[in-house]
Short mmCIF file of C-alpha atoms in Angstrom, two decimals:
data_model
loop_
_atom_site.label_atom_id
_atom_site.label_comp_id
_atom_site.label_asym_id
_atom_site.label_seq_id
_atom_site.Cartn_x
_atom_site.Cartn_y
_atom_site.Cartn_z
CA MET G 9 15.45 34.44 -5.02
CA LYS G 10 17.26 33.30 -1.92
CA THR G 11 16.27 29.70 -2.71
CA LEU G 12 17.72 30.00 -6.19
CA GLY G 13 21.04 31.07 -4.69
CA ASP G 14 20.96 28.13 -2.28
CA VAL G 15 20.17 25.74 -5.12
CA TRP G 16 23.11 27.14 -7.09
CA THR G 17 25.38 26.74 -4.06
CA TRP G 18 24.19 23.14 -3.59
CA LEU G 19 24.89 22.32 -7.22
CA GLY G 20 28.28 23.99 -7.00
CA THR G 21 29.42 21.98 -3.99
CA GLY G 22 31.84 19.28 -5.08
CA THR G 23 30.88 16.81 -2.34
CA ASN G 24 27.31 16.68 -3.69
CA TRP G 25 28.59 15.26 -6.96
CA ALA G 26 30.90 12.55 -5.60
CA GLY G 27 30.29 9.31 -3.73
CA GLU G 28 27.44 6.81 -3.63
CA ASN G 29 24.80 9.47 -3.00
CA GLY G 30 26.47 11.92 -5.37
CA ILE G 31 24.92 13.28 -8.54
CA TRP G 32 27.25 11.40 -10.91
CA HIS G 33 26.43 8.03 -9.36
CA ARG G 34 22.69 8.73 -9.35
CA LEU G 35 22.86 9.95 -12.93
CA THR G 36 24.60 6.74 -14.02
CA GLU G 37 21.98 4.65 -12.19
CA HIS G 38 19.21 6.64 -13.84
CA LEU G 39 20.71 6.28 -17.31
CA LEU G 40 21.30 2.54 -16.90
CA LEU G 41 17.76 1.97 -15.60
CA THR G 42 16.22 4.01 -18.42
CA VAL G 43 18.25 2.42 -21.20
CA GLY G 44 17.88 -1.11 -19.79
CA CYS G 45 14.11 -0.80 -19.49
CA LEU G 46 13.85 0.82 -22.94
CA ILE G 47 15.74 -2.05 -24.57
CA ALA G 48 13.69 -4.68 -22.73
CA ALA G 49 10.42 -2.93 -23.59
CA CYS G 50 11.41 -2.61 -27.26
CA LEU G 51 12.36 -6.30 -27.42
CA ILE G 52 8.94 -7.23 -26.07
CA ALA G 53 6.69 -4.66 -27.75
CA LEU G 54 8.08 -4.24 -31.26
CA PRO G 55 7.93 -7.90 -32.40
CA VAL G 56 4.40 -8.19 -31.01
CA ALA G 57 3.28 -4.95 -32.70
CA VAL G 58 4.91 -5.92 -36.01
CA THR G 59 3.25 -9.33 -35.97
CA LEU G 60 -0.17 -7.94 -35.03
CA GLY G 61 0.18 -5.10 -37.52
CA HIS G 62 1.17 -7.48 -40.32
CA LEU G 63 -1.80 -9.74 -39.58
CA GLY G 64 -4.11 -6.78 -39.01
CA ARG G 65 -5.31 -8.20 -35.73
CA GLY G 66 -5.56 -6.94 -32.18
CA GLY G 67 -5.91 -3.28 -33.12
CA ALA G 68 -8.39 -2.61 -30.34
CA LEU G 69 -5.96 -4.13 -27.85
CA ALA G 70 -3.01 -2.06 -29.05
CA VAL G 71 -4.99 1.17 -28.81
CA ASN G 72 -6.80 0.46 -25.54
CA LEU G 73 -3.58 -0.49 -23.80
CA ALA G 74 -2.53 3.16 -23.94
CA ASN G 75 -5.71 4.18 -22.11
CA VAL G 76 -5.21 1.51 -19.46
CA GLY G 77 -1.60 2.63 -18.98
CA ARG G 78 -2.76 6.17 -18.31
CA ALA G 79 -5.41 5.21 -15.77
CA VAL G 80 -3.15 3.03 -13.60
CA PRO G 81 -0.84 5.05 -11.35
CA THR G 82 2.82 4.09 -11.82
CA PHE G 83 3.45 4.64 -8.13
CA ALA G 84 0.71 2.16 -7.23
CA VAL G 85 2.18 -0.55 -9.47
CA LEU G 86 5.67 0.06 -8.06
CA VAL G 87 4.41 -0.40 -4.50
CA LEU G 88 2.20 -3.39 -5.39
CA LEU G 89 5.14 -5.20 -6.99
CA LEU G 90 7.34 -4.29 -4.04
CA LEU G 91 4.91 -6.04 -1.67
CA THR G 92 4.80 -9.22 -3.76
CA PRO G 93 7.50 -11.90 -3.27
CA LEU G 94 9.32 -10.15 -6.14
CA GLY G 95 10.01 -7.29 -3.76
CA ARG G 96 12.75 -9.29 -2.06
CA HIS G 97 14.78 -9.36 -5.27
CA GLY G 98 16.40 -5.96 -5.34
CA ASP G 99 15.55 -3.78 -8.31
CA TRP G 100 13.30 -6.26 -10.12
CA PRO G 101 9.97 -4.69 -9.07
CA THR G 102 11.13 -1.30 -10.36
CA PHE G 103 12.46 -2.79 -13.58
CA ILE G 104 9.23 -4.70 -14.28
CA ALA G 105 6.97 -1.74 -13.46
CA LEU G 106 8.96 0.58 -15.71
CA VAL G 107 8.98 -1.87 -18.60
CA LEU G 108 5.20 -2.37 -18.24
CA PHE G 109 4.57 1.37 -18.53
CA ALA G 110 6.90 1.72 -21.52
CA LEU G 111 4.99 -0.93 -23.50
CA PRO G 112 1.81 0.99 -24.46
CA PRO G 113 3.42 3.85 -26.45
CA LEU G 114 5.71 1.38 -28.23
CA LEU G 115 2.90 -1.03 -29.08
CA THR G 116 0.42 1.62 -30.17
CA ASN G 117 2.79 3.57 -32.41
CA ALA G 118 4.41 0.54 -34.02
CA TYR G 119 0.99 -1.03 -34.65
CA VAL G 120 -0.44 2.14 -36.18
CA GLY G 121 2.73 2.53 -38.24
CA MET G 122 2.34 -0.99 -39.64
CA ARG G 123 -1.33 -0.45 -40.43
CA GLU G 124 -0.73 2.91 -42.10
CA VAL G 125 1.55 1.41 -44.71
CA ASP G 126 -0.08 2.12 -48.07
CA ARG G 127 -2.22 -0.91 -48.99
CA ASP G 128 -1.32 -0.44 -52.67
CA VAL G 129 2.37 -0.80 -51.82
CA VAL G 130 1.64 -4.00 -49.89
CA GLU G 131 -0.42 -5.38 -52.78
CA ALA G 132 2.35 -4.52 -55.25
CA ALA G 133 4.92 -6.31 -53.06
CA ARG G 134 2.67 -9.37 -52.89
CA GLY G 135 2.22 -9.21 -56.66
CA MET G 136 6.00 -9.31 -57.02
CA GLY G 137 5.86 -12.64 -55.21
CA MET G 138 7.18 -11.56 -51.82
CA SER G 139 6.49 -13.95 -48.98
CA GLY G 140 4.97 -12.75 -45.68
CA GLY G 141 8.38 -12.52 -44.05
CA GLN G 142 9.91 -10.60 -46.95
CA LEU G 143 6.95 -8.25 -46.97
CA VAL G 144 7.46 -7.49 -43.28
CA ARG G 145 11.24 -7.03 -43.51
CA ARG G 146 11.55 -5.16 -46.80
CA VAL G 147 8.31 -3.18 -47.05
CA GLU G 148 6.21 -2.83 -43.94
CA VAL G 149 8.86 -2.34 -41.23
CA PRO G 150 10.93 0.18 -43.24
CA LEU G 151 7.82 2.22 -43.97
CA ALA G 152 6.60 1.98 -40.37
CA LEU G 153 9.97 3.02 -38.90
CA PRO G 154 9.24 6.75 -38.43
CA LEU G 155 6.18 6.02 -36.26
CA MET G 156 8.03 3.25 -34.43
CA LEU G 157 10.77 5.74 -33.62
CA THR G 158 8.14 8.18 -32.35
CA GLY G 159 6.93 5.42 -30.03
CA VAL G 160 10.48 4.80 -28.83
CA ARG G 161 10.89 8.51 -28.20
CA ILE G 162 7.69 8.74 -26.14
CA ALA G 163 8.66 5.61 -24.21
CA ALA G 164 12.18 6.94 -23.54
CA VAL G 165 11.04 10.32 -22.24
CA GLN G 166 8.38 8.63 -20.14
CA LEU G 167 10.94 6.16 -18.77
CA VAL G 168 13.17 9.02 -17.61
CA ALA G 169 10.14 10.35 -15.73
CA THR G 170 9.00 7.05 -14.23
CA ALA G 171 12.57 6.09 -13.28
CA THR G 172 12.57 9.00 -10.81
CA LEU G 173 9.68 7.29 -9.02
CA ALA G 174 11.95 4.33 -8.29
CA ALA G 175 13.36 6.44 -5.45
CA LEU G 176 9.95 6.44 -3.75
CA VAL G 177 10.18 2.68 -3.30
CA GLY G 178 13.82 2.74 -2.21
CA GLY G 179 15.41 2.34 -5.62
CA GLY G 180 18.28 4.36 -7.05
CA GLY G 181 18.40 7.01 -9.72
CA LEU G 182 18.13 10.77 -9.71
CA GLY G 183 14.84 10.71 -7.79
CA ARG G 184 16.92 9.68 -4.79
CA ILE G 185 18.43 13.19 -4.60
CA ILE G 186 14.91 14.60 -4.34
CA THR G 187 13.62 12.10 -1.76
CA ALA G 188 16.80 12.51 0.30
CA GLY G 189 16.23 16.26 0.14
CA PHE G 190 12.70 15.81 1.48
CA ASN G 191 13.97 13.59 4.30
CA LEU G 192 16.59 16.19 5.22
CA ALA G 193 13.97 18.98 4.86
CA SER G 194 16.48 20.63 2.55
CA THR G 195 14.57 22.68 -0.03
CA PRO G 196 17.74 23.57 -1.98
CA GLN G 197 18.57 19.89 -2.43
CA VAL G 198 14.98 19.03 -3.47
CA VAL G 199 14.94 21.80 -6.07
CA ALA G 200 18.48 21.03 -7.28
CA GLY G 201 17.52 17.36 -7.75
CA ALA G 202 14.38 18.40 -9.59
CA VAL G 203 16.36 20.69 -11.89
CA ILE G 204 18.76 17.85 -12.75
CA VAL G 205 15.85 15.48 -13.44
CA ALA G 206 14.03 18.04 -15.58
CA VAL G 207 17.17 18.84 -17.59
CA PHE G 208 17.81 15.13 -18.11
CA ALA G 209 14.26 14.58 -19.40
CA LEU G 210 14.46 17.59 -21.71
CA LEU G 211 17.85 16.43 -23.05
CA MET G 212 16.33 13.04 -23.89
CA GLU G 213 13.51 14.78 -25.77
CA VAL G 214 15.99 17.02 -27.62
CA LEU G 215 18.21 14.05 -28.48
CA PHE G 216 15.34 12.25 -30.21
CA GLU G 217 14.23 15.48 -31.89
CA VAL G 218 17.72 15.87 -33.36
CA VAL G 219 17.87 12.23 -34.45
CA GLN G 220 14.47 12.50 -36.14
CA ARG G 221 15.28 15.83 -37.83
CA LEU G 222 18.83 15.20 -38.97
CA GLY G 223 18.74 11.44 -39.25
CA PRO G 224 18.47 9.54 -42.51
CA GLY G 225 15.27 9.74 -44.50
CA TRP G 226 13.79 6.60 -43.04
CA ALA G 227 13.80 8.16 -39.56
CA ARG G 228 11.93 11.23 -40.72
CA GLY G 229 9.26 9.58 -42.80
CA ARG G 230 7.88 10.93 -46.01
CA THR G 231 6.32 14.35 -45.93
CA ARG G 232 2.72 14.06 -46.90
CA MET A 17 -1.61 -14.79 26.93
CA THR A 18 -4.28 -14.45 24.29
CA ALA A 19 -3.76 -15.98 20.88
CA PRO A 20 -3.28 -13.47 18.07
CA PRO A 21 -6.48 -12.94 16.09
CA ASP A 22 -6.62 -14.97 12.92
CA ASP A 23 -8.33 -12.56 10.56
CA CYS A 24 -7.32 -11.18 7.19
CA LEU A 25 -5.78 -8.09 8.79
CA ALA A 26 -3.46 -10.18 10.96
CA ARG A 27 -2.60 -12.42 7.99
CA ASN A 28 -1.92 -9.30 5.87
CA ASP A 29 -4.04 -10.55 2.97
CA TRP A 30 -4.27 -8.56 -0.27
CA ILE A 31 -8.04 -8.58 -0.20
CA CYS A 32 -9.56 -7.95 3.19
CA GLY A 33 -13.18 -7.23 4.05
CA ASP A 34 -12.25 -6.27 7.61
CA TYR A 35 -10.00 -3.58 6.24
CA LEU A 36 -12.86 -2.06 4.28
CA ALA A 37 -15.13 -2.25 7.31
CA THR A 38 -12.75 -0.80 9.89
CA ARG A 39 -10.95 1.80 7.74
CA ARG A 40 -14.02 3.09 5.92
CA HIS A 41 -13.55 6.66 7.10
CA ILE A 42 -9.88 6.79 6.17
CA LEU A 43 -10.67 5.49 2.69
CA LEU A 44 -13.53 7.94 2.27
CA ASP A 45 -11.39 10.90 3.35
CA ALA A 46 -8.56 9.91 1.03
CA THR A 47 -10.96 9.40 -1.87
CA LEU A 48 -12.58 12.80 -1.29
CA GLN A 49 -9.17 14.46 -1.12
CA HIS A 50 -8.17 12.68 -4.32
CA LEU A 51 -11.32 13.84 -6.10
CA HIS A 52 -10.87 17.38 -4.81
CA LEU A 53 -7.23 17.63 -5.97
CA THR A 54 -8.03 16.18 -9.39
CA VAL A 55 -11.14 18.23 -10.12
CA VAL A 56 -9.67 21.55 -8.95
CA SER A 57 -6.43 21.05 -10.88
CA VAL A 58 -8.09 20.07 -14.15
CA LEU A 59 -10.56 22.96 -13.87
CA LEU A 60 -7.67 25.33 -13.18
CA GLY A 61 -5.86 23.90 -16.21
CA LEU A 62 -8.98 24.43 -18.32
CA VAL A 63 -9.43 28.04 -17.14
CA VAL A 64 -5.84 28.83 -18.16
CA ALA A 65 -5.80 26.68 -21.31
CA LEU A 66 -8.91 28.15 -22.97
CA PRO A 67 -7.64 31.76 -23.27
CA LEU A 68 -4.17 30.49 -24.23
CA ALA A 69 -5.66 28.38 -27.03
CA LEU A 70 -7.86 31.29 -28.19
CA ILE A 71 -4.86 33.63 -28.29
CA ALA A 72 -2.78 31.05 -30.14
CA SER A 73 -5.55 30.47 -32.67
CA ARG A 74 -6.28 34.22 -33.16
CA TRP A 75 -2.66 35.35 -33.49
CA ARG A 76 -0.82 32.56 -35.28
CA TRP A 77 2.67 33.69 -34.28
CA THR A 78 1.88 33.01 -30.59
CA ALA A 79 1.02 29.35 -31.30
CA GLY A 80 4.67 28.26 -31.50
CA PRO A 81 5.80 29.71 -28.16
CA VAL A 82 2.59 28.63 -26.34
CA LEU A 83 2.88 25.03 -27.57
CA GLY A 84 6.64 25.03 -26.94
CA VAL A 85 6.38 26.14 -23.32
CA THR A 86 3.53 23.76 -22.49
CA THR A 87 5.40 20.87 -24.13
CA VAL A 88 8.49 21.60 -22.04
CA LEU A 89 6.30 21.64 -18.91
CA TYR A 90 4.82 18.28 -19.91
CA THR A 91 8.29 16.75 -20.29
CA ILE A 92 9.26 17.51 -16.69
CA PRO A 93 8.77 14.36 -14.58
CA SER A 94 5.99 14.62 -11.98
CA LEU A 95 8.25 14.19 -8.96
CA ALA A 96 10.51 16.97 -10.28
CA MET A 97 7.53 19.20 -11.06
CA PHE A 98 6.21 18.99 -7.50
CA SER A 99 9.74 19.52 -6.17
CA LEU A 100 10.32 22.61 -8.33
CA LEU A 101 7.16 24.16 -6.90
CA LEU A 102 8.24 23.50 -3.30
CA PRO A 103 9.90 26.92 -2.73
CA LEU A 104 6.75 28.63 -4.02
CA TYR A 105 4.02 26.72 -2.20
CA GLY A 106 5.68 24.66 0.55
CA LEU A 107 4.20 21.34 1.67
CA SER A 108 0.64 22.24 0.66
CA SER A 109 -2.20 20.90 -1.45
CA THR A 110 -1.84 24.05 -3.59
CA LEU A 111 1.51 22.67 -4.75
CA VAL A 112 -0.13 19.47 -5.99
CA VAL A 113 -3.02 21.34 -7.64
CA VAL A 114 -0.70 23.75 -9.48
CA GLY A 115 1.61 20.91 -10.59
CA LEU A 116 -1.27 18.84 -11.95
CA ALA A 117 -2.82 21.90 -13.62
CA LEU A 118 0.46 22.56 -15.45
CA TYR A 119 0.37 19.01 -16.83
CA SER A 120 -3.22 19.23 -18.03
CA LEU A 121 -2.39 22.56 -19.69
CA THR A 122 -0.40 20.89 -22.49
CA LEU A 123 -3.09 18.37 -23.38
CA LEU A 124 -5.88 20.95 -23.20
CA VAL A 125 -4.18 23.74 -25.17
CA ARG A 126 -3.14 21.31 -27.88
CA ASN A 127 -6.57 19.74 -28.26
CA ILE A 128 -8.59 22.97 -28.07
CA LEU A 129 -6.27 24.47 -30.68
CA ALA A 130 -6.69 21.42 -32.91
CA GLY A 131 -10.46 21.65 -32.46
CA LEU A 132 -10.53 25.34 -33.41
CA ALA A 133 -8.29 24.72 -36.41
CA GLY A 134 -10.59 21.94 -37.54
CA VAL A 135 -13.69 24.15 -37.78
CA PRO A 136 -14.72 24.06 -41.47
CA GLU A 137 -14.23 27.31 -43.36
CA GLU A 138 -17.79 26.98 -44.74
CA ALA A 139 -19.23 27.04 -41.23
CA LYS A 140 -17.35 30.25 -40.46
CA GLU A 141 -18.40 31.83 -43.74
CA ALA A 142 -22.00 30.85 -43.15
CA ALA A 143 -21.83 32.50 -39.74
CA ARG A 144 -20.40 35.67 -41.27
CA GLY A 145 -23.03 35.58 -43.98
CA MET A 146 -25.74 35.42 -41.32
CA GLY A 147 -24.30 38.63 -39.87
CA TYR A 148 -22.55 37.10 -36.83
CA GLY A 149 -19.91 39.33 -35.24
CA PRO A 150 -16.51 37.85 -34.31
CA LEU A 151 -17.52 37.16 -30.69
CA ARG A 152 -20.84 35.56 -31.57
CA GLN A 153 -19.15 33.49 -34.28
CA LEU A 154 -16.62 32.25 -31.71
CA LEU A 155 -19.20 31.43 -29.04
CA ALA A 156 -21.98 30.05 -31.22
CA VAL A 157 -20.04 28.35 -34.03
CA GLU A 158 -16.33 27.80 -33.46
CA LEU A 159 -16.26 26.74 -29.79
CA PRO A 160 -19.16 24.25 -30.07
CA LEU A 161 -17.54 22.67 -33.12
CA ALA A 162 -14.25 22.42 -31.22
CA VAL A 163 -15.91 20.56 -28.33
CA PRO A 164 -15.18 16.96 -29.49
CA ALA A 165 -11.43 17.59 -29.86
CA ALA A 166 -11.31 19.60 -26.64
CA MET A 167 -13.19 16.89 -24.75
CA ALA A 168 -10.77 14.25 -25.99
CA GLY A 169 -7.98 16.30 -24.41
CA LEU A 170 -9.98 16.86 -21.24
CA ARG A 171 -10.59 13.13 -20.83
CA ILE A 172 -6.89 12.31 -21.17
CA ALA A 173 -6.00 15.18 -18.83
CA ALA A 174 -8.50 14.05 -16.18
CA VAL A 175 -7.46 10.39 -16.30
CA SER A 176 -3.77 11.34 -16.13
CA ALA A 177 -4.42 13.73 -13.26
CA VAL A 178 -6.09 10.98 -11.21
CA ALA A 179 -3.00 8.78 -11.60
CA LEU A 180 -0.49 11.60 -11.02
CA THR A 181 -2.21 12.81 -7.86
CA THR A 182 -0.76 9.78 -6.07
CA ILE A 183 2.74 11.33 -6.41
CA GLY A 184 1.46 14.19 -4.23
CA ALA A 185 2.09 11.79 -1.34
CA ILE A 186 5.69 13.07 -1.37
CA VAL A 187 4.37 16.34 0.14
CA GLY A 188 1.65 14.62 2.16
CA HIS A 189 -1.19 15.66 -0.16
CA GLY A 190 -1.69 12.75 -2.51
CA GLY A 191 -5.24 11.59 -1.71
CA LEU A 192 -5.22 7.82 -2.12
CA GLY A 193 -1.48 8.10 -2.81
CA ASN A 194 -1.02 8.88 0.89
CA LEU A 195 -2.55 5.49 1.74
CA ILE A 196 -0.32 3.75 -0.81
CA TYR A 197 2.74 5.51 0.62
CA ALA A 198 1.83 4.64 4.20
CA GLY A 199 0.91 1.09 3.19
CA MET A 200 4.31 0.66 1.55
CA ASN A 201 6.15 1.67 4.71
CA SER A 202 4.11 -0.69 6.89
CA PHE A 203 3.83 -3.51 4.29
CA PHE A 204 0.05 -3.24 4.56
CA LYS A 205 -1.06 -5.16 1.46
CA ALA A 206 -4.83 -4.63 1.74
CA GLN A 207 -4.40 -0.86 2.05
CA VAL A 208 -2.11 -0.59 -1.00
CA LEU A 209 -4.33 -2.75 -3.20
CA THR A 210 -7.59 -1.09 -2.11
CA ALA A 211 -6.22 2.42 -2.66
CA SER A 212 -4.74 1.43 -6.05
CA VAL A 213 -8.00 -0.09 -7.24
CA LEU A 214 -9.93 2.98 -6.08
CA CYS A 215 -7.56 5.17 -8.15
CA VAL A 216 -8.35 3.20 -11.29
CA VAL A 217 -12.09 3.25 -10.50
CA ILE A 218 -12.01 7.05 -10.12
CA ALA A 219 -10.10 7.41 -13.41
CA VAL A 220 -12.60 5.23 -15.29
CA ALA A 221 -15.53 7.07 -13.67
CA PHE A 222 -14.15 10.45 -14.78
CA ASP A 223 -13.61 9.14 -18.30
CA LEU A 224 -17.20 7.88 -18.58
CA LEU A 225 -18.60 11.04 -16.98
CA LEU A 226 -16.77 13.26 -19.48
CA LEU A 227 -17.83 11.01 -22.35
CA GLY A 228 -21.45 11.51 -21.24
CA LEU A 229 -20.90 15.25 -20.96
CA GLU A 230 -19.47 15.35 -24.47
CA ARG A 231 -22.60 13.65 -25.82
CA LEU A 232 -24.80 16.15 -23.98
CA LEU A 233 -22.82 19.08 -25.39
CA THR A 234 -22.85 17.82 -28.98
CA PRO A 235 -26.41 16.61 -29.66
CA TRP A 236 -25.92 17.12 -33.43
CA ARG A 237 -23.36 14.33 -33.57
CA ARG A 238 -25.77 11.66 -32.38
CA ALA A 239 -27.85 11.67 -35.55
#
């Protein structure tokens, strides 16, 4: 109980929120890193998944990638990249590692979404004389959107989590509050940082939940 | 003045036989610690998850809250999870074990529940018709039929736990993660790569082991 009080005091202290090591700055860093990596990962993964899904190829790859992503520790990849020549270029190792780990959920979900489009609908569209490109843009992608969005949601929540690990390799973000707390042997700061990180991750999850529930029909998908 | 030795350790190569030869004991200790942390945490998760899943499947209204709480736990980033447990367990291996167990809980509860829900109604009716009581029906019919789904969850939980254990290095109990952490601070390439590869090897080994176990437990599926 005493710790909880100390954590509350730490969070209530104005100086802990301001400045380069302050919560606001770390929060901004965290948000920028998460959003930047999410956009980059989407730009890489979604076109690949849409193409593979349209052609019906590479399914085994898309599914197995998720298993590989789980077995490789994020921390290990962060450190490995840091020790390569890339490590001398600021935040690039972190950025690359985070994007790599965001790819599997995006690829898998978008691919499955493309493949689950009703074959009869695809045949009907072809019968209407649609070209491959039209089929992708007007039929397959719109119908695959709900699952794609699920992939984006998983990737986003996971990115919030992996972005905290950037602090372990000297990067910024909210994880820095935790690692600084460990270095100072300050349990209140460690717990306060953890609370902020956890709340941030949960908010991201809730945000997507709201978008998927209240969003337009295409985001929700048809109820089967 | 003697010339510096020109071996792979001095050159700081990524792959280094001398490293394996001279640091064998350190690697073995770290691997054993890693295995210990992973196995204990997943078993702990399983021991807690099984009754939770049974309760949630028996009394439907509990399913929502149980799944909700475990999902929230799963959303908390690993570094934050270990940090939140710090006031309770201090810098100990218990902290890492409890944190990892909480993660595996979500996957296990969800999959066991899905497995139990997927038991065909005919199988249950047949069991009742043969005069099975509720307990015998659960142990002899429902749980065995839920094994494939449960094992799928267990495999994901075990593989994830192996990877997440490395984060335990933040409290000094991360198995091979400790070597990665130390290797990062001293720019020791061979140590970081060797420990990372060992992590993946352990994860794959667990996955295959559990796949084998699943086949042993479900002989009727091989036909």
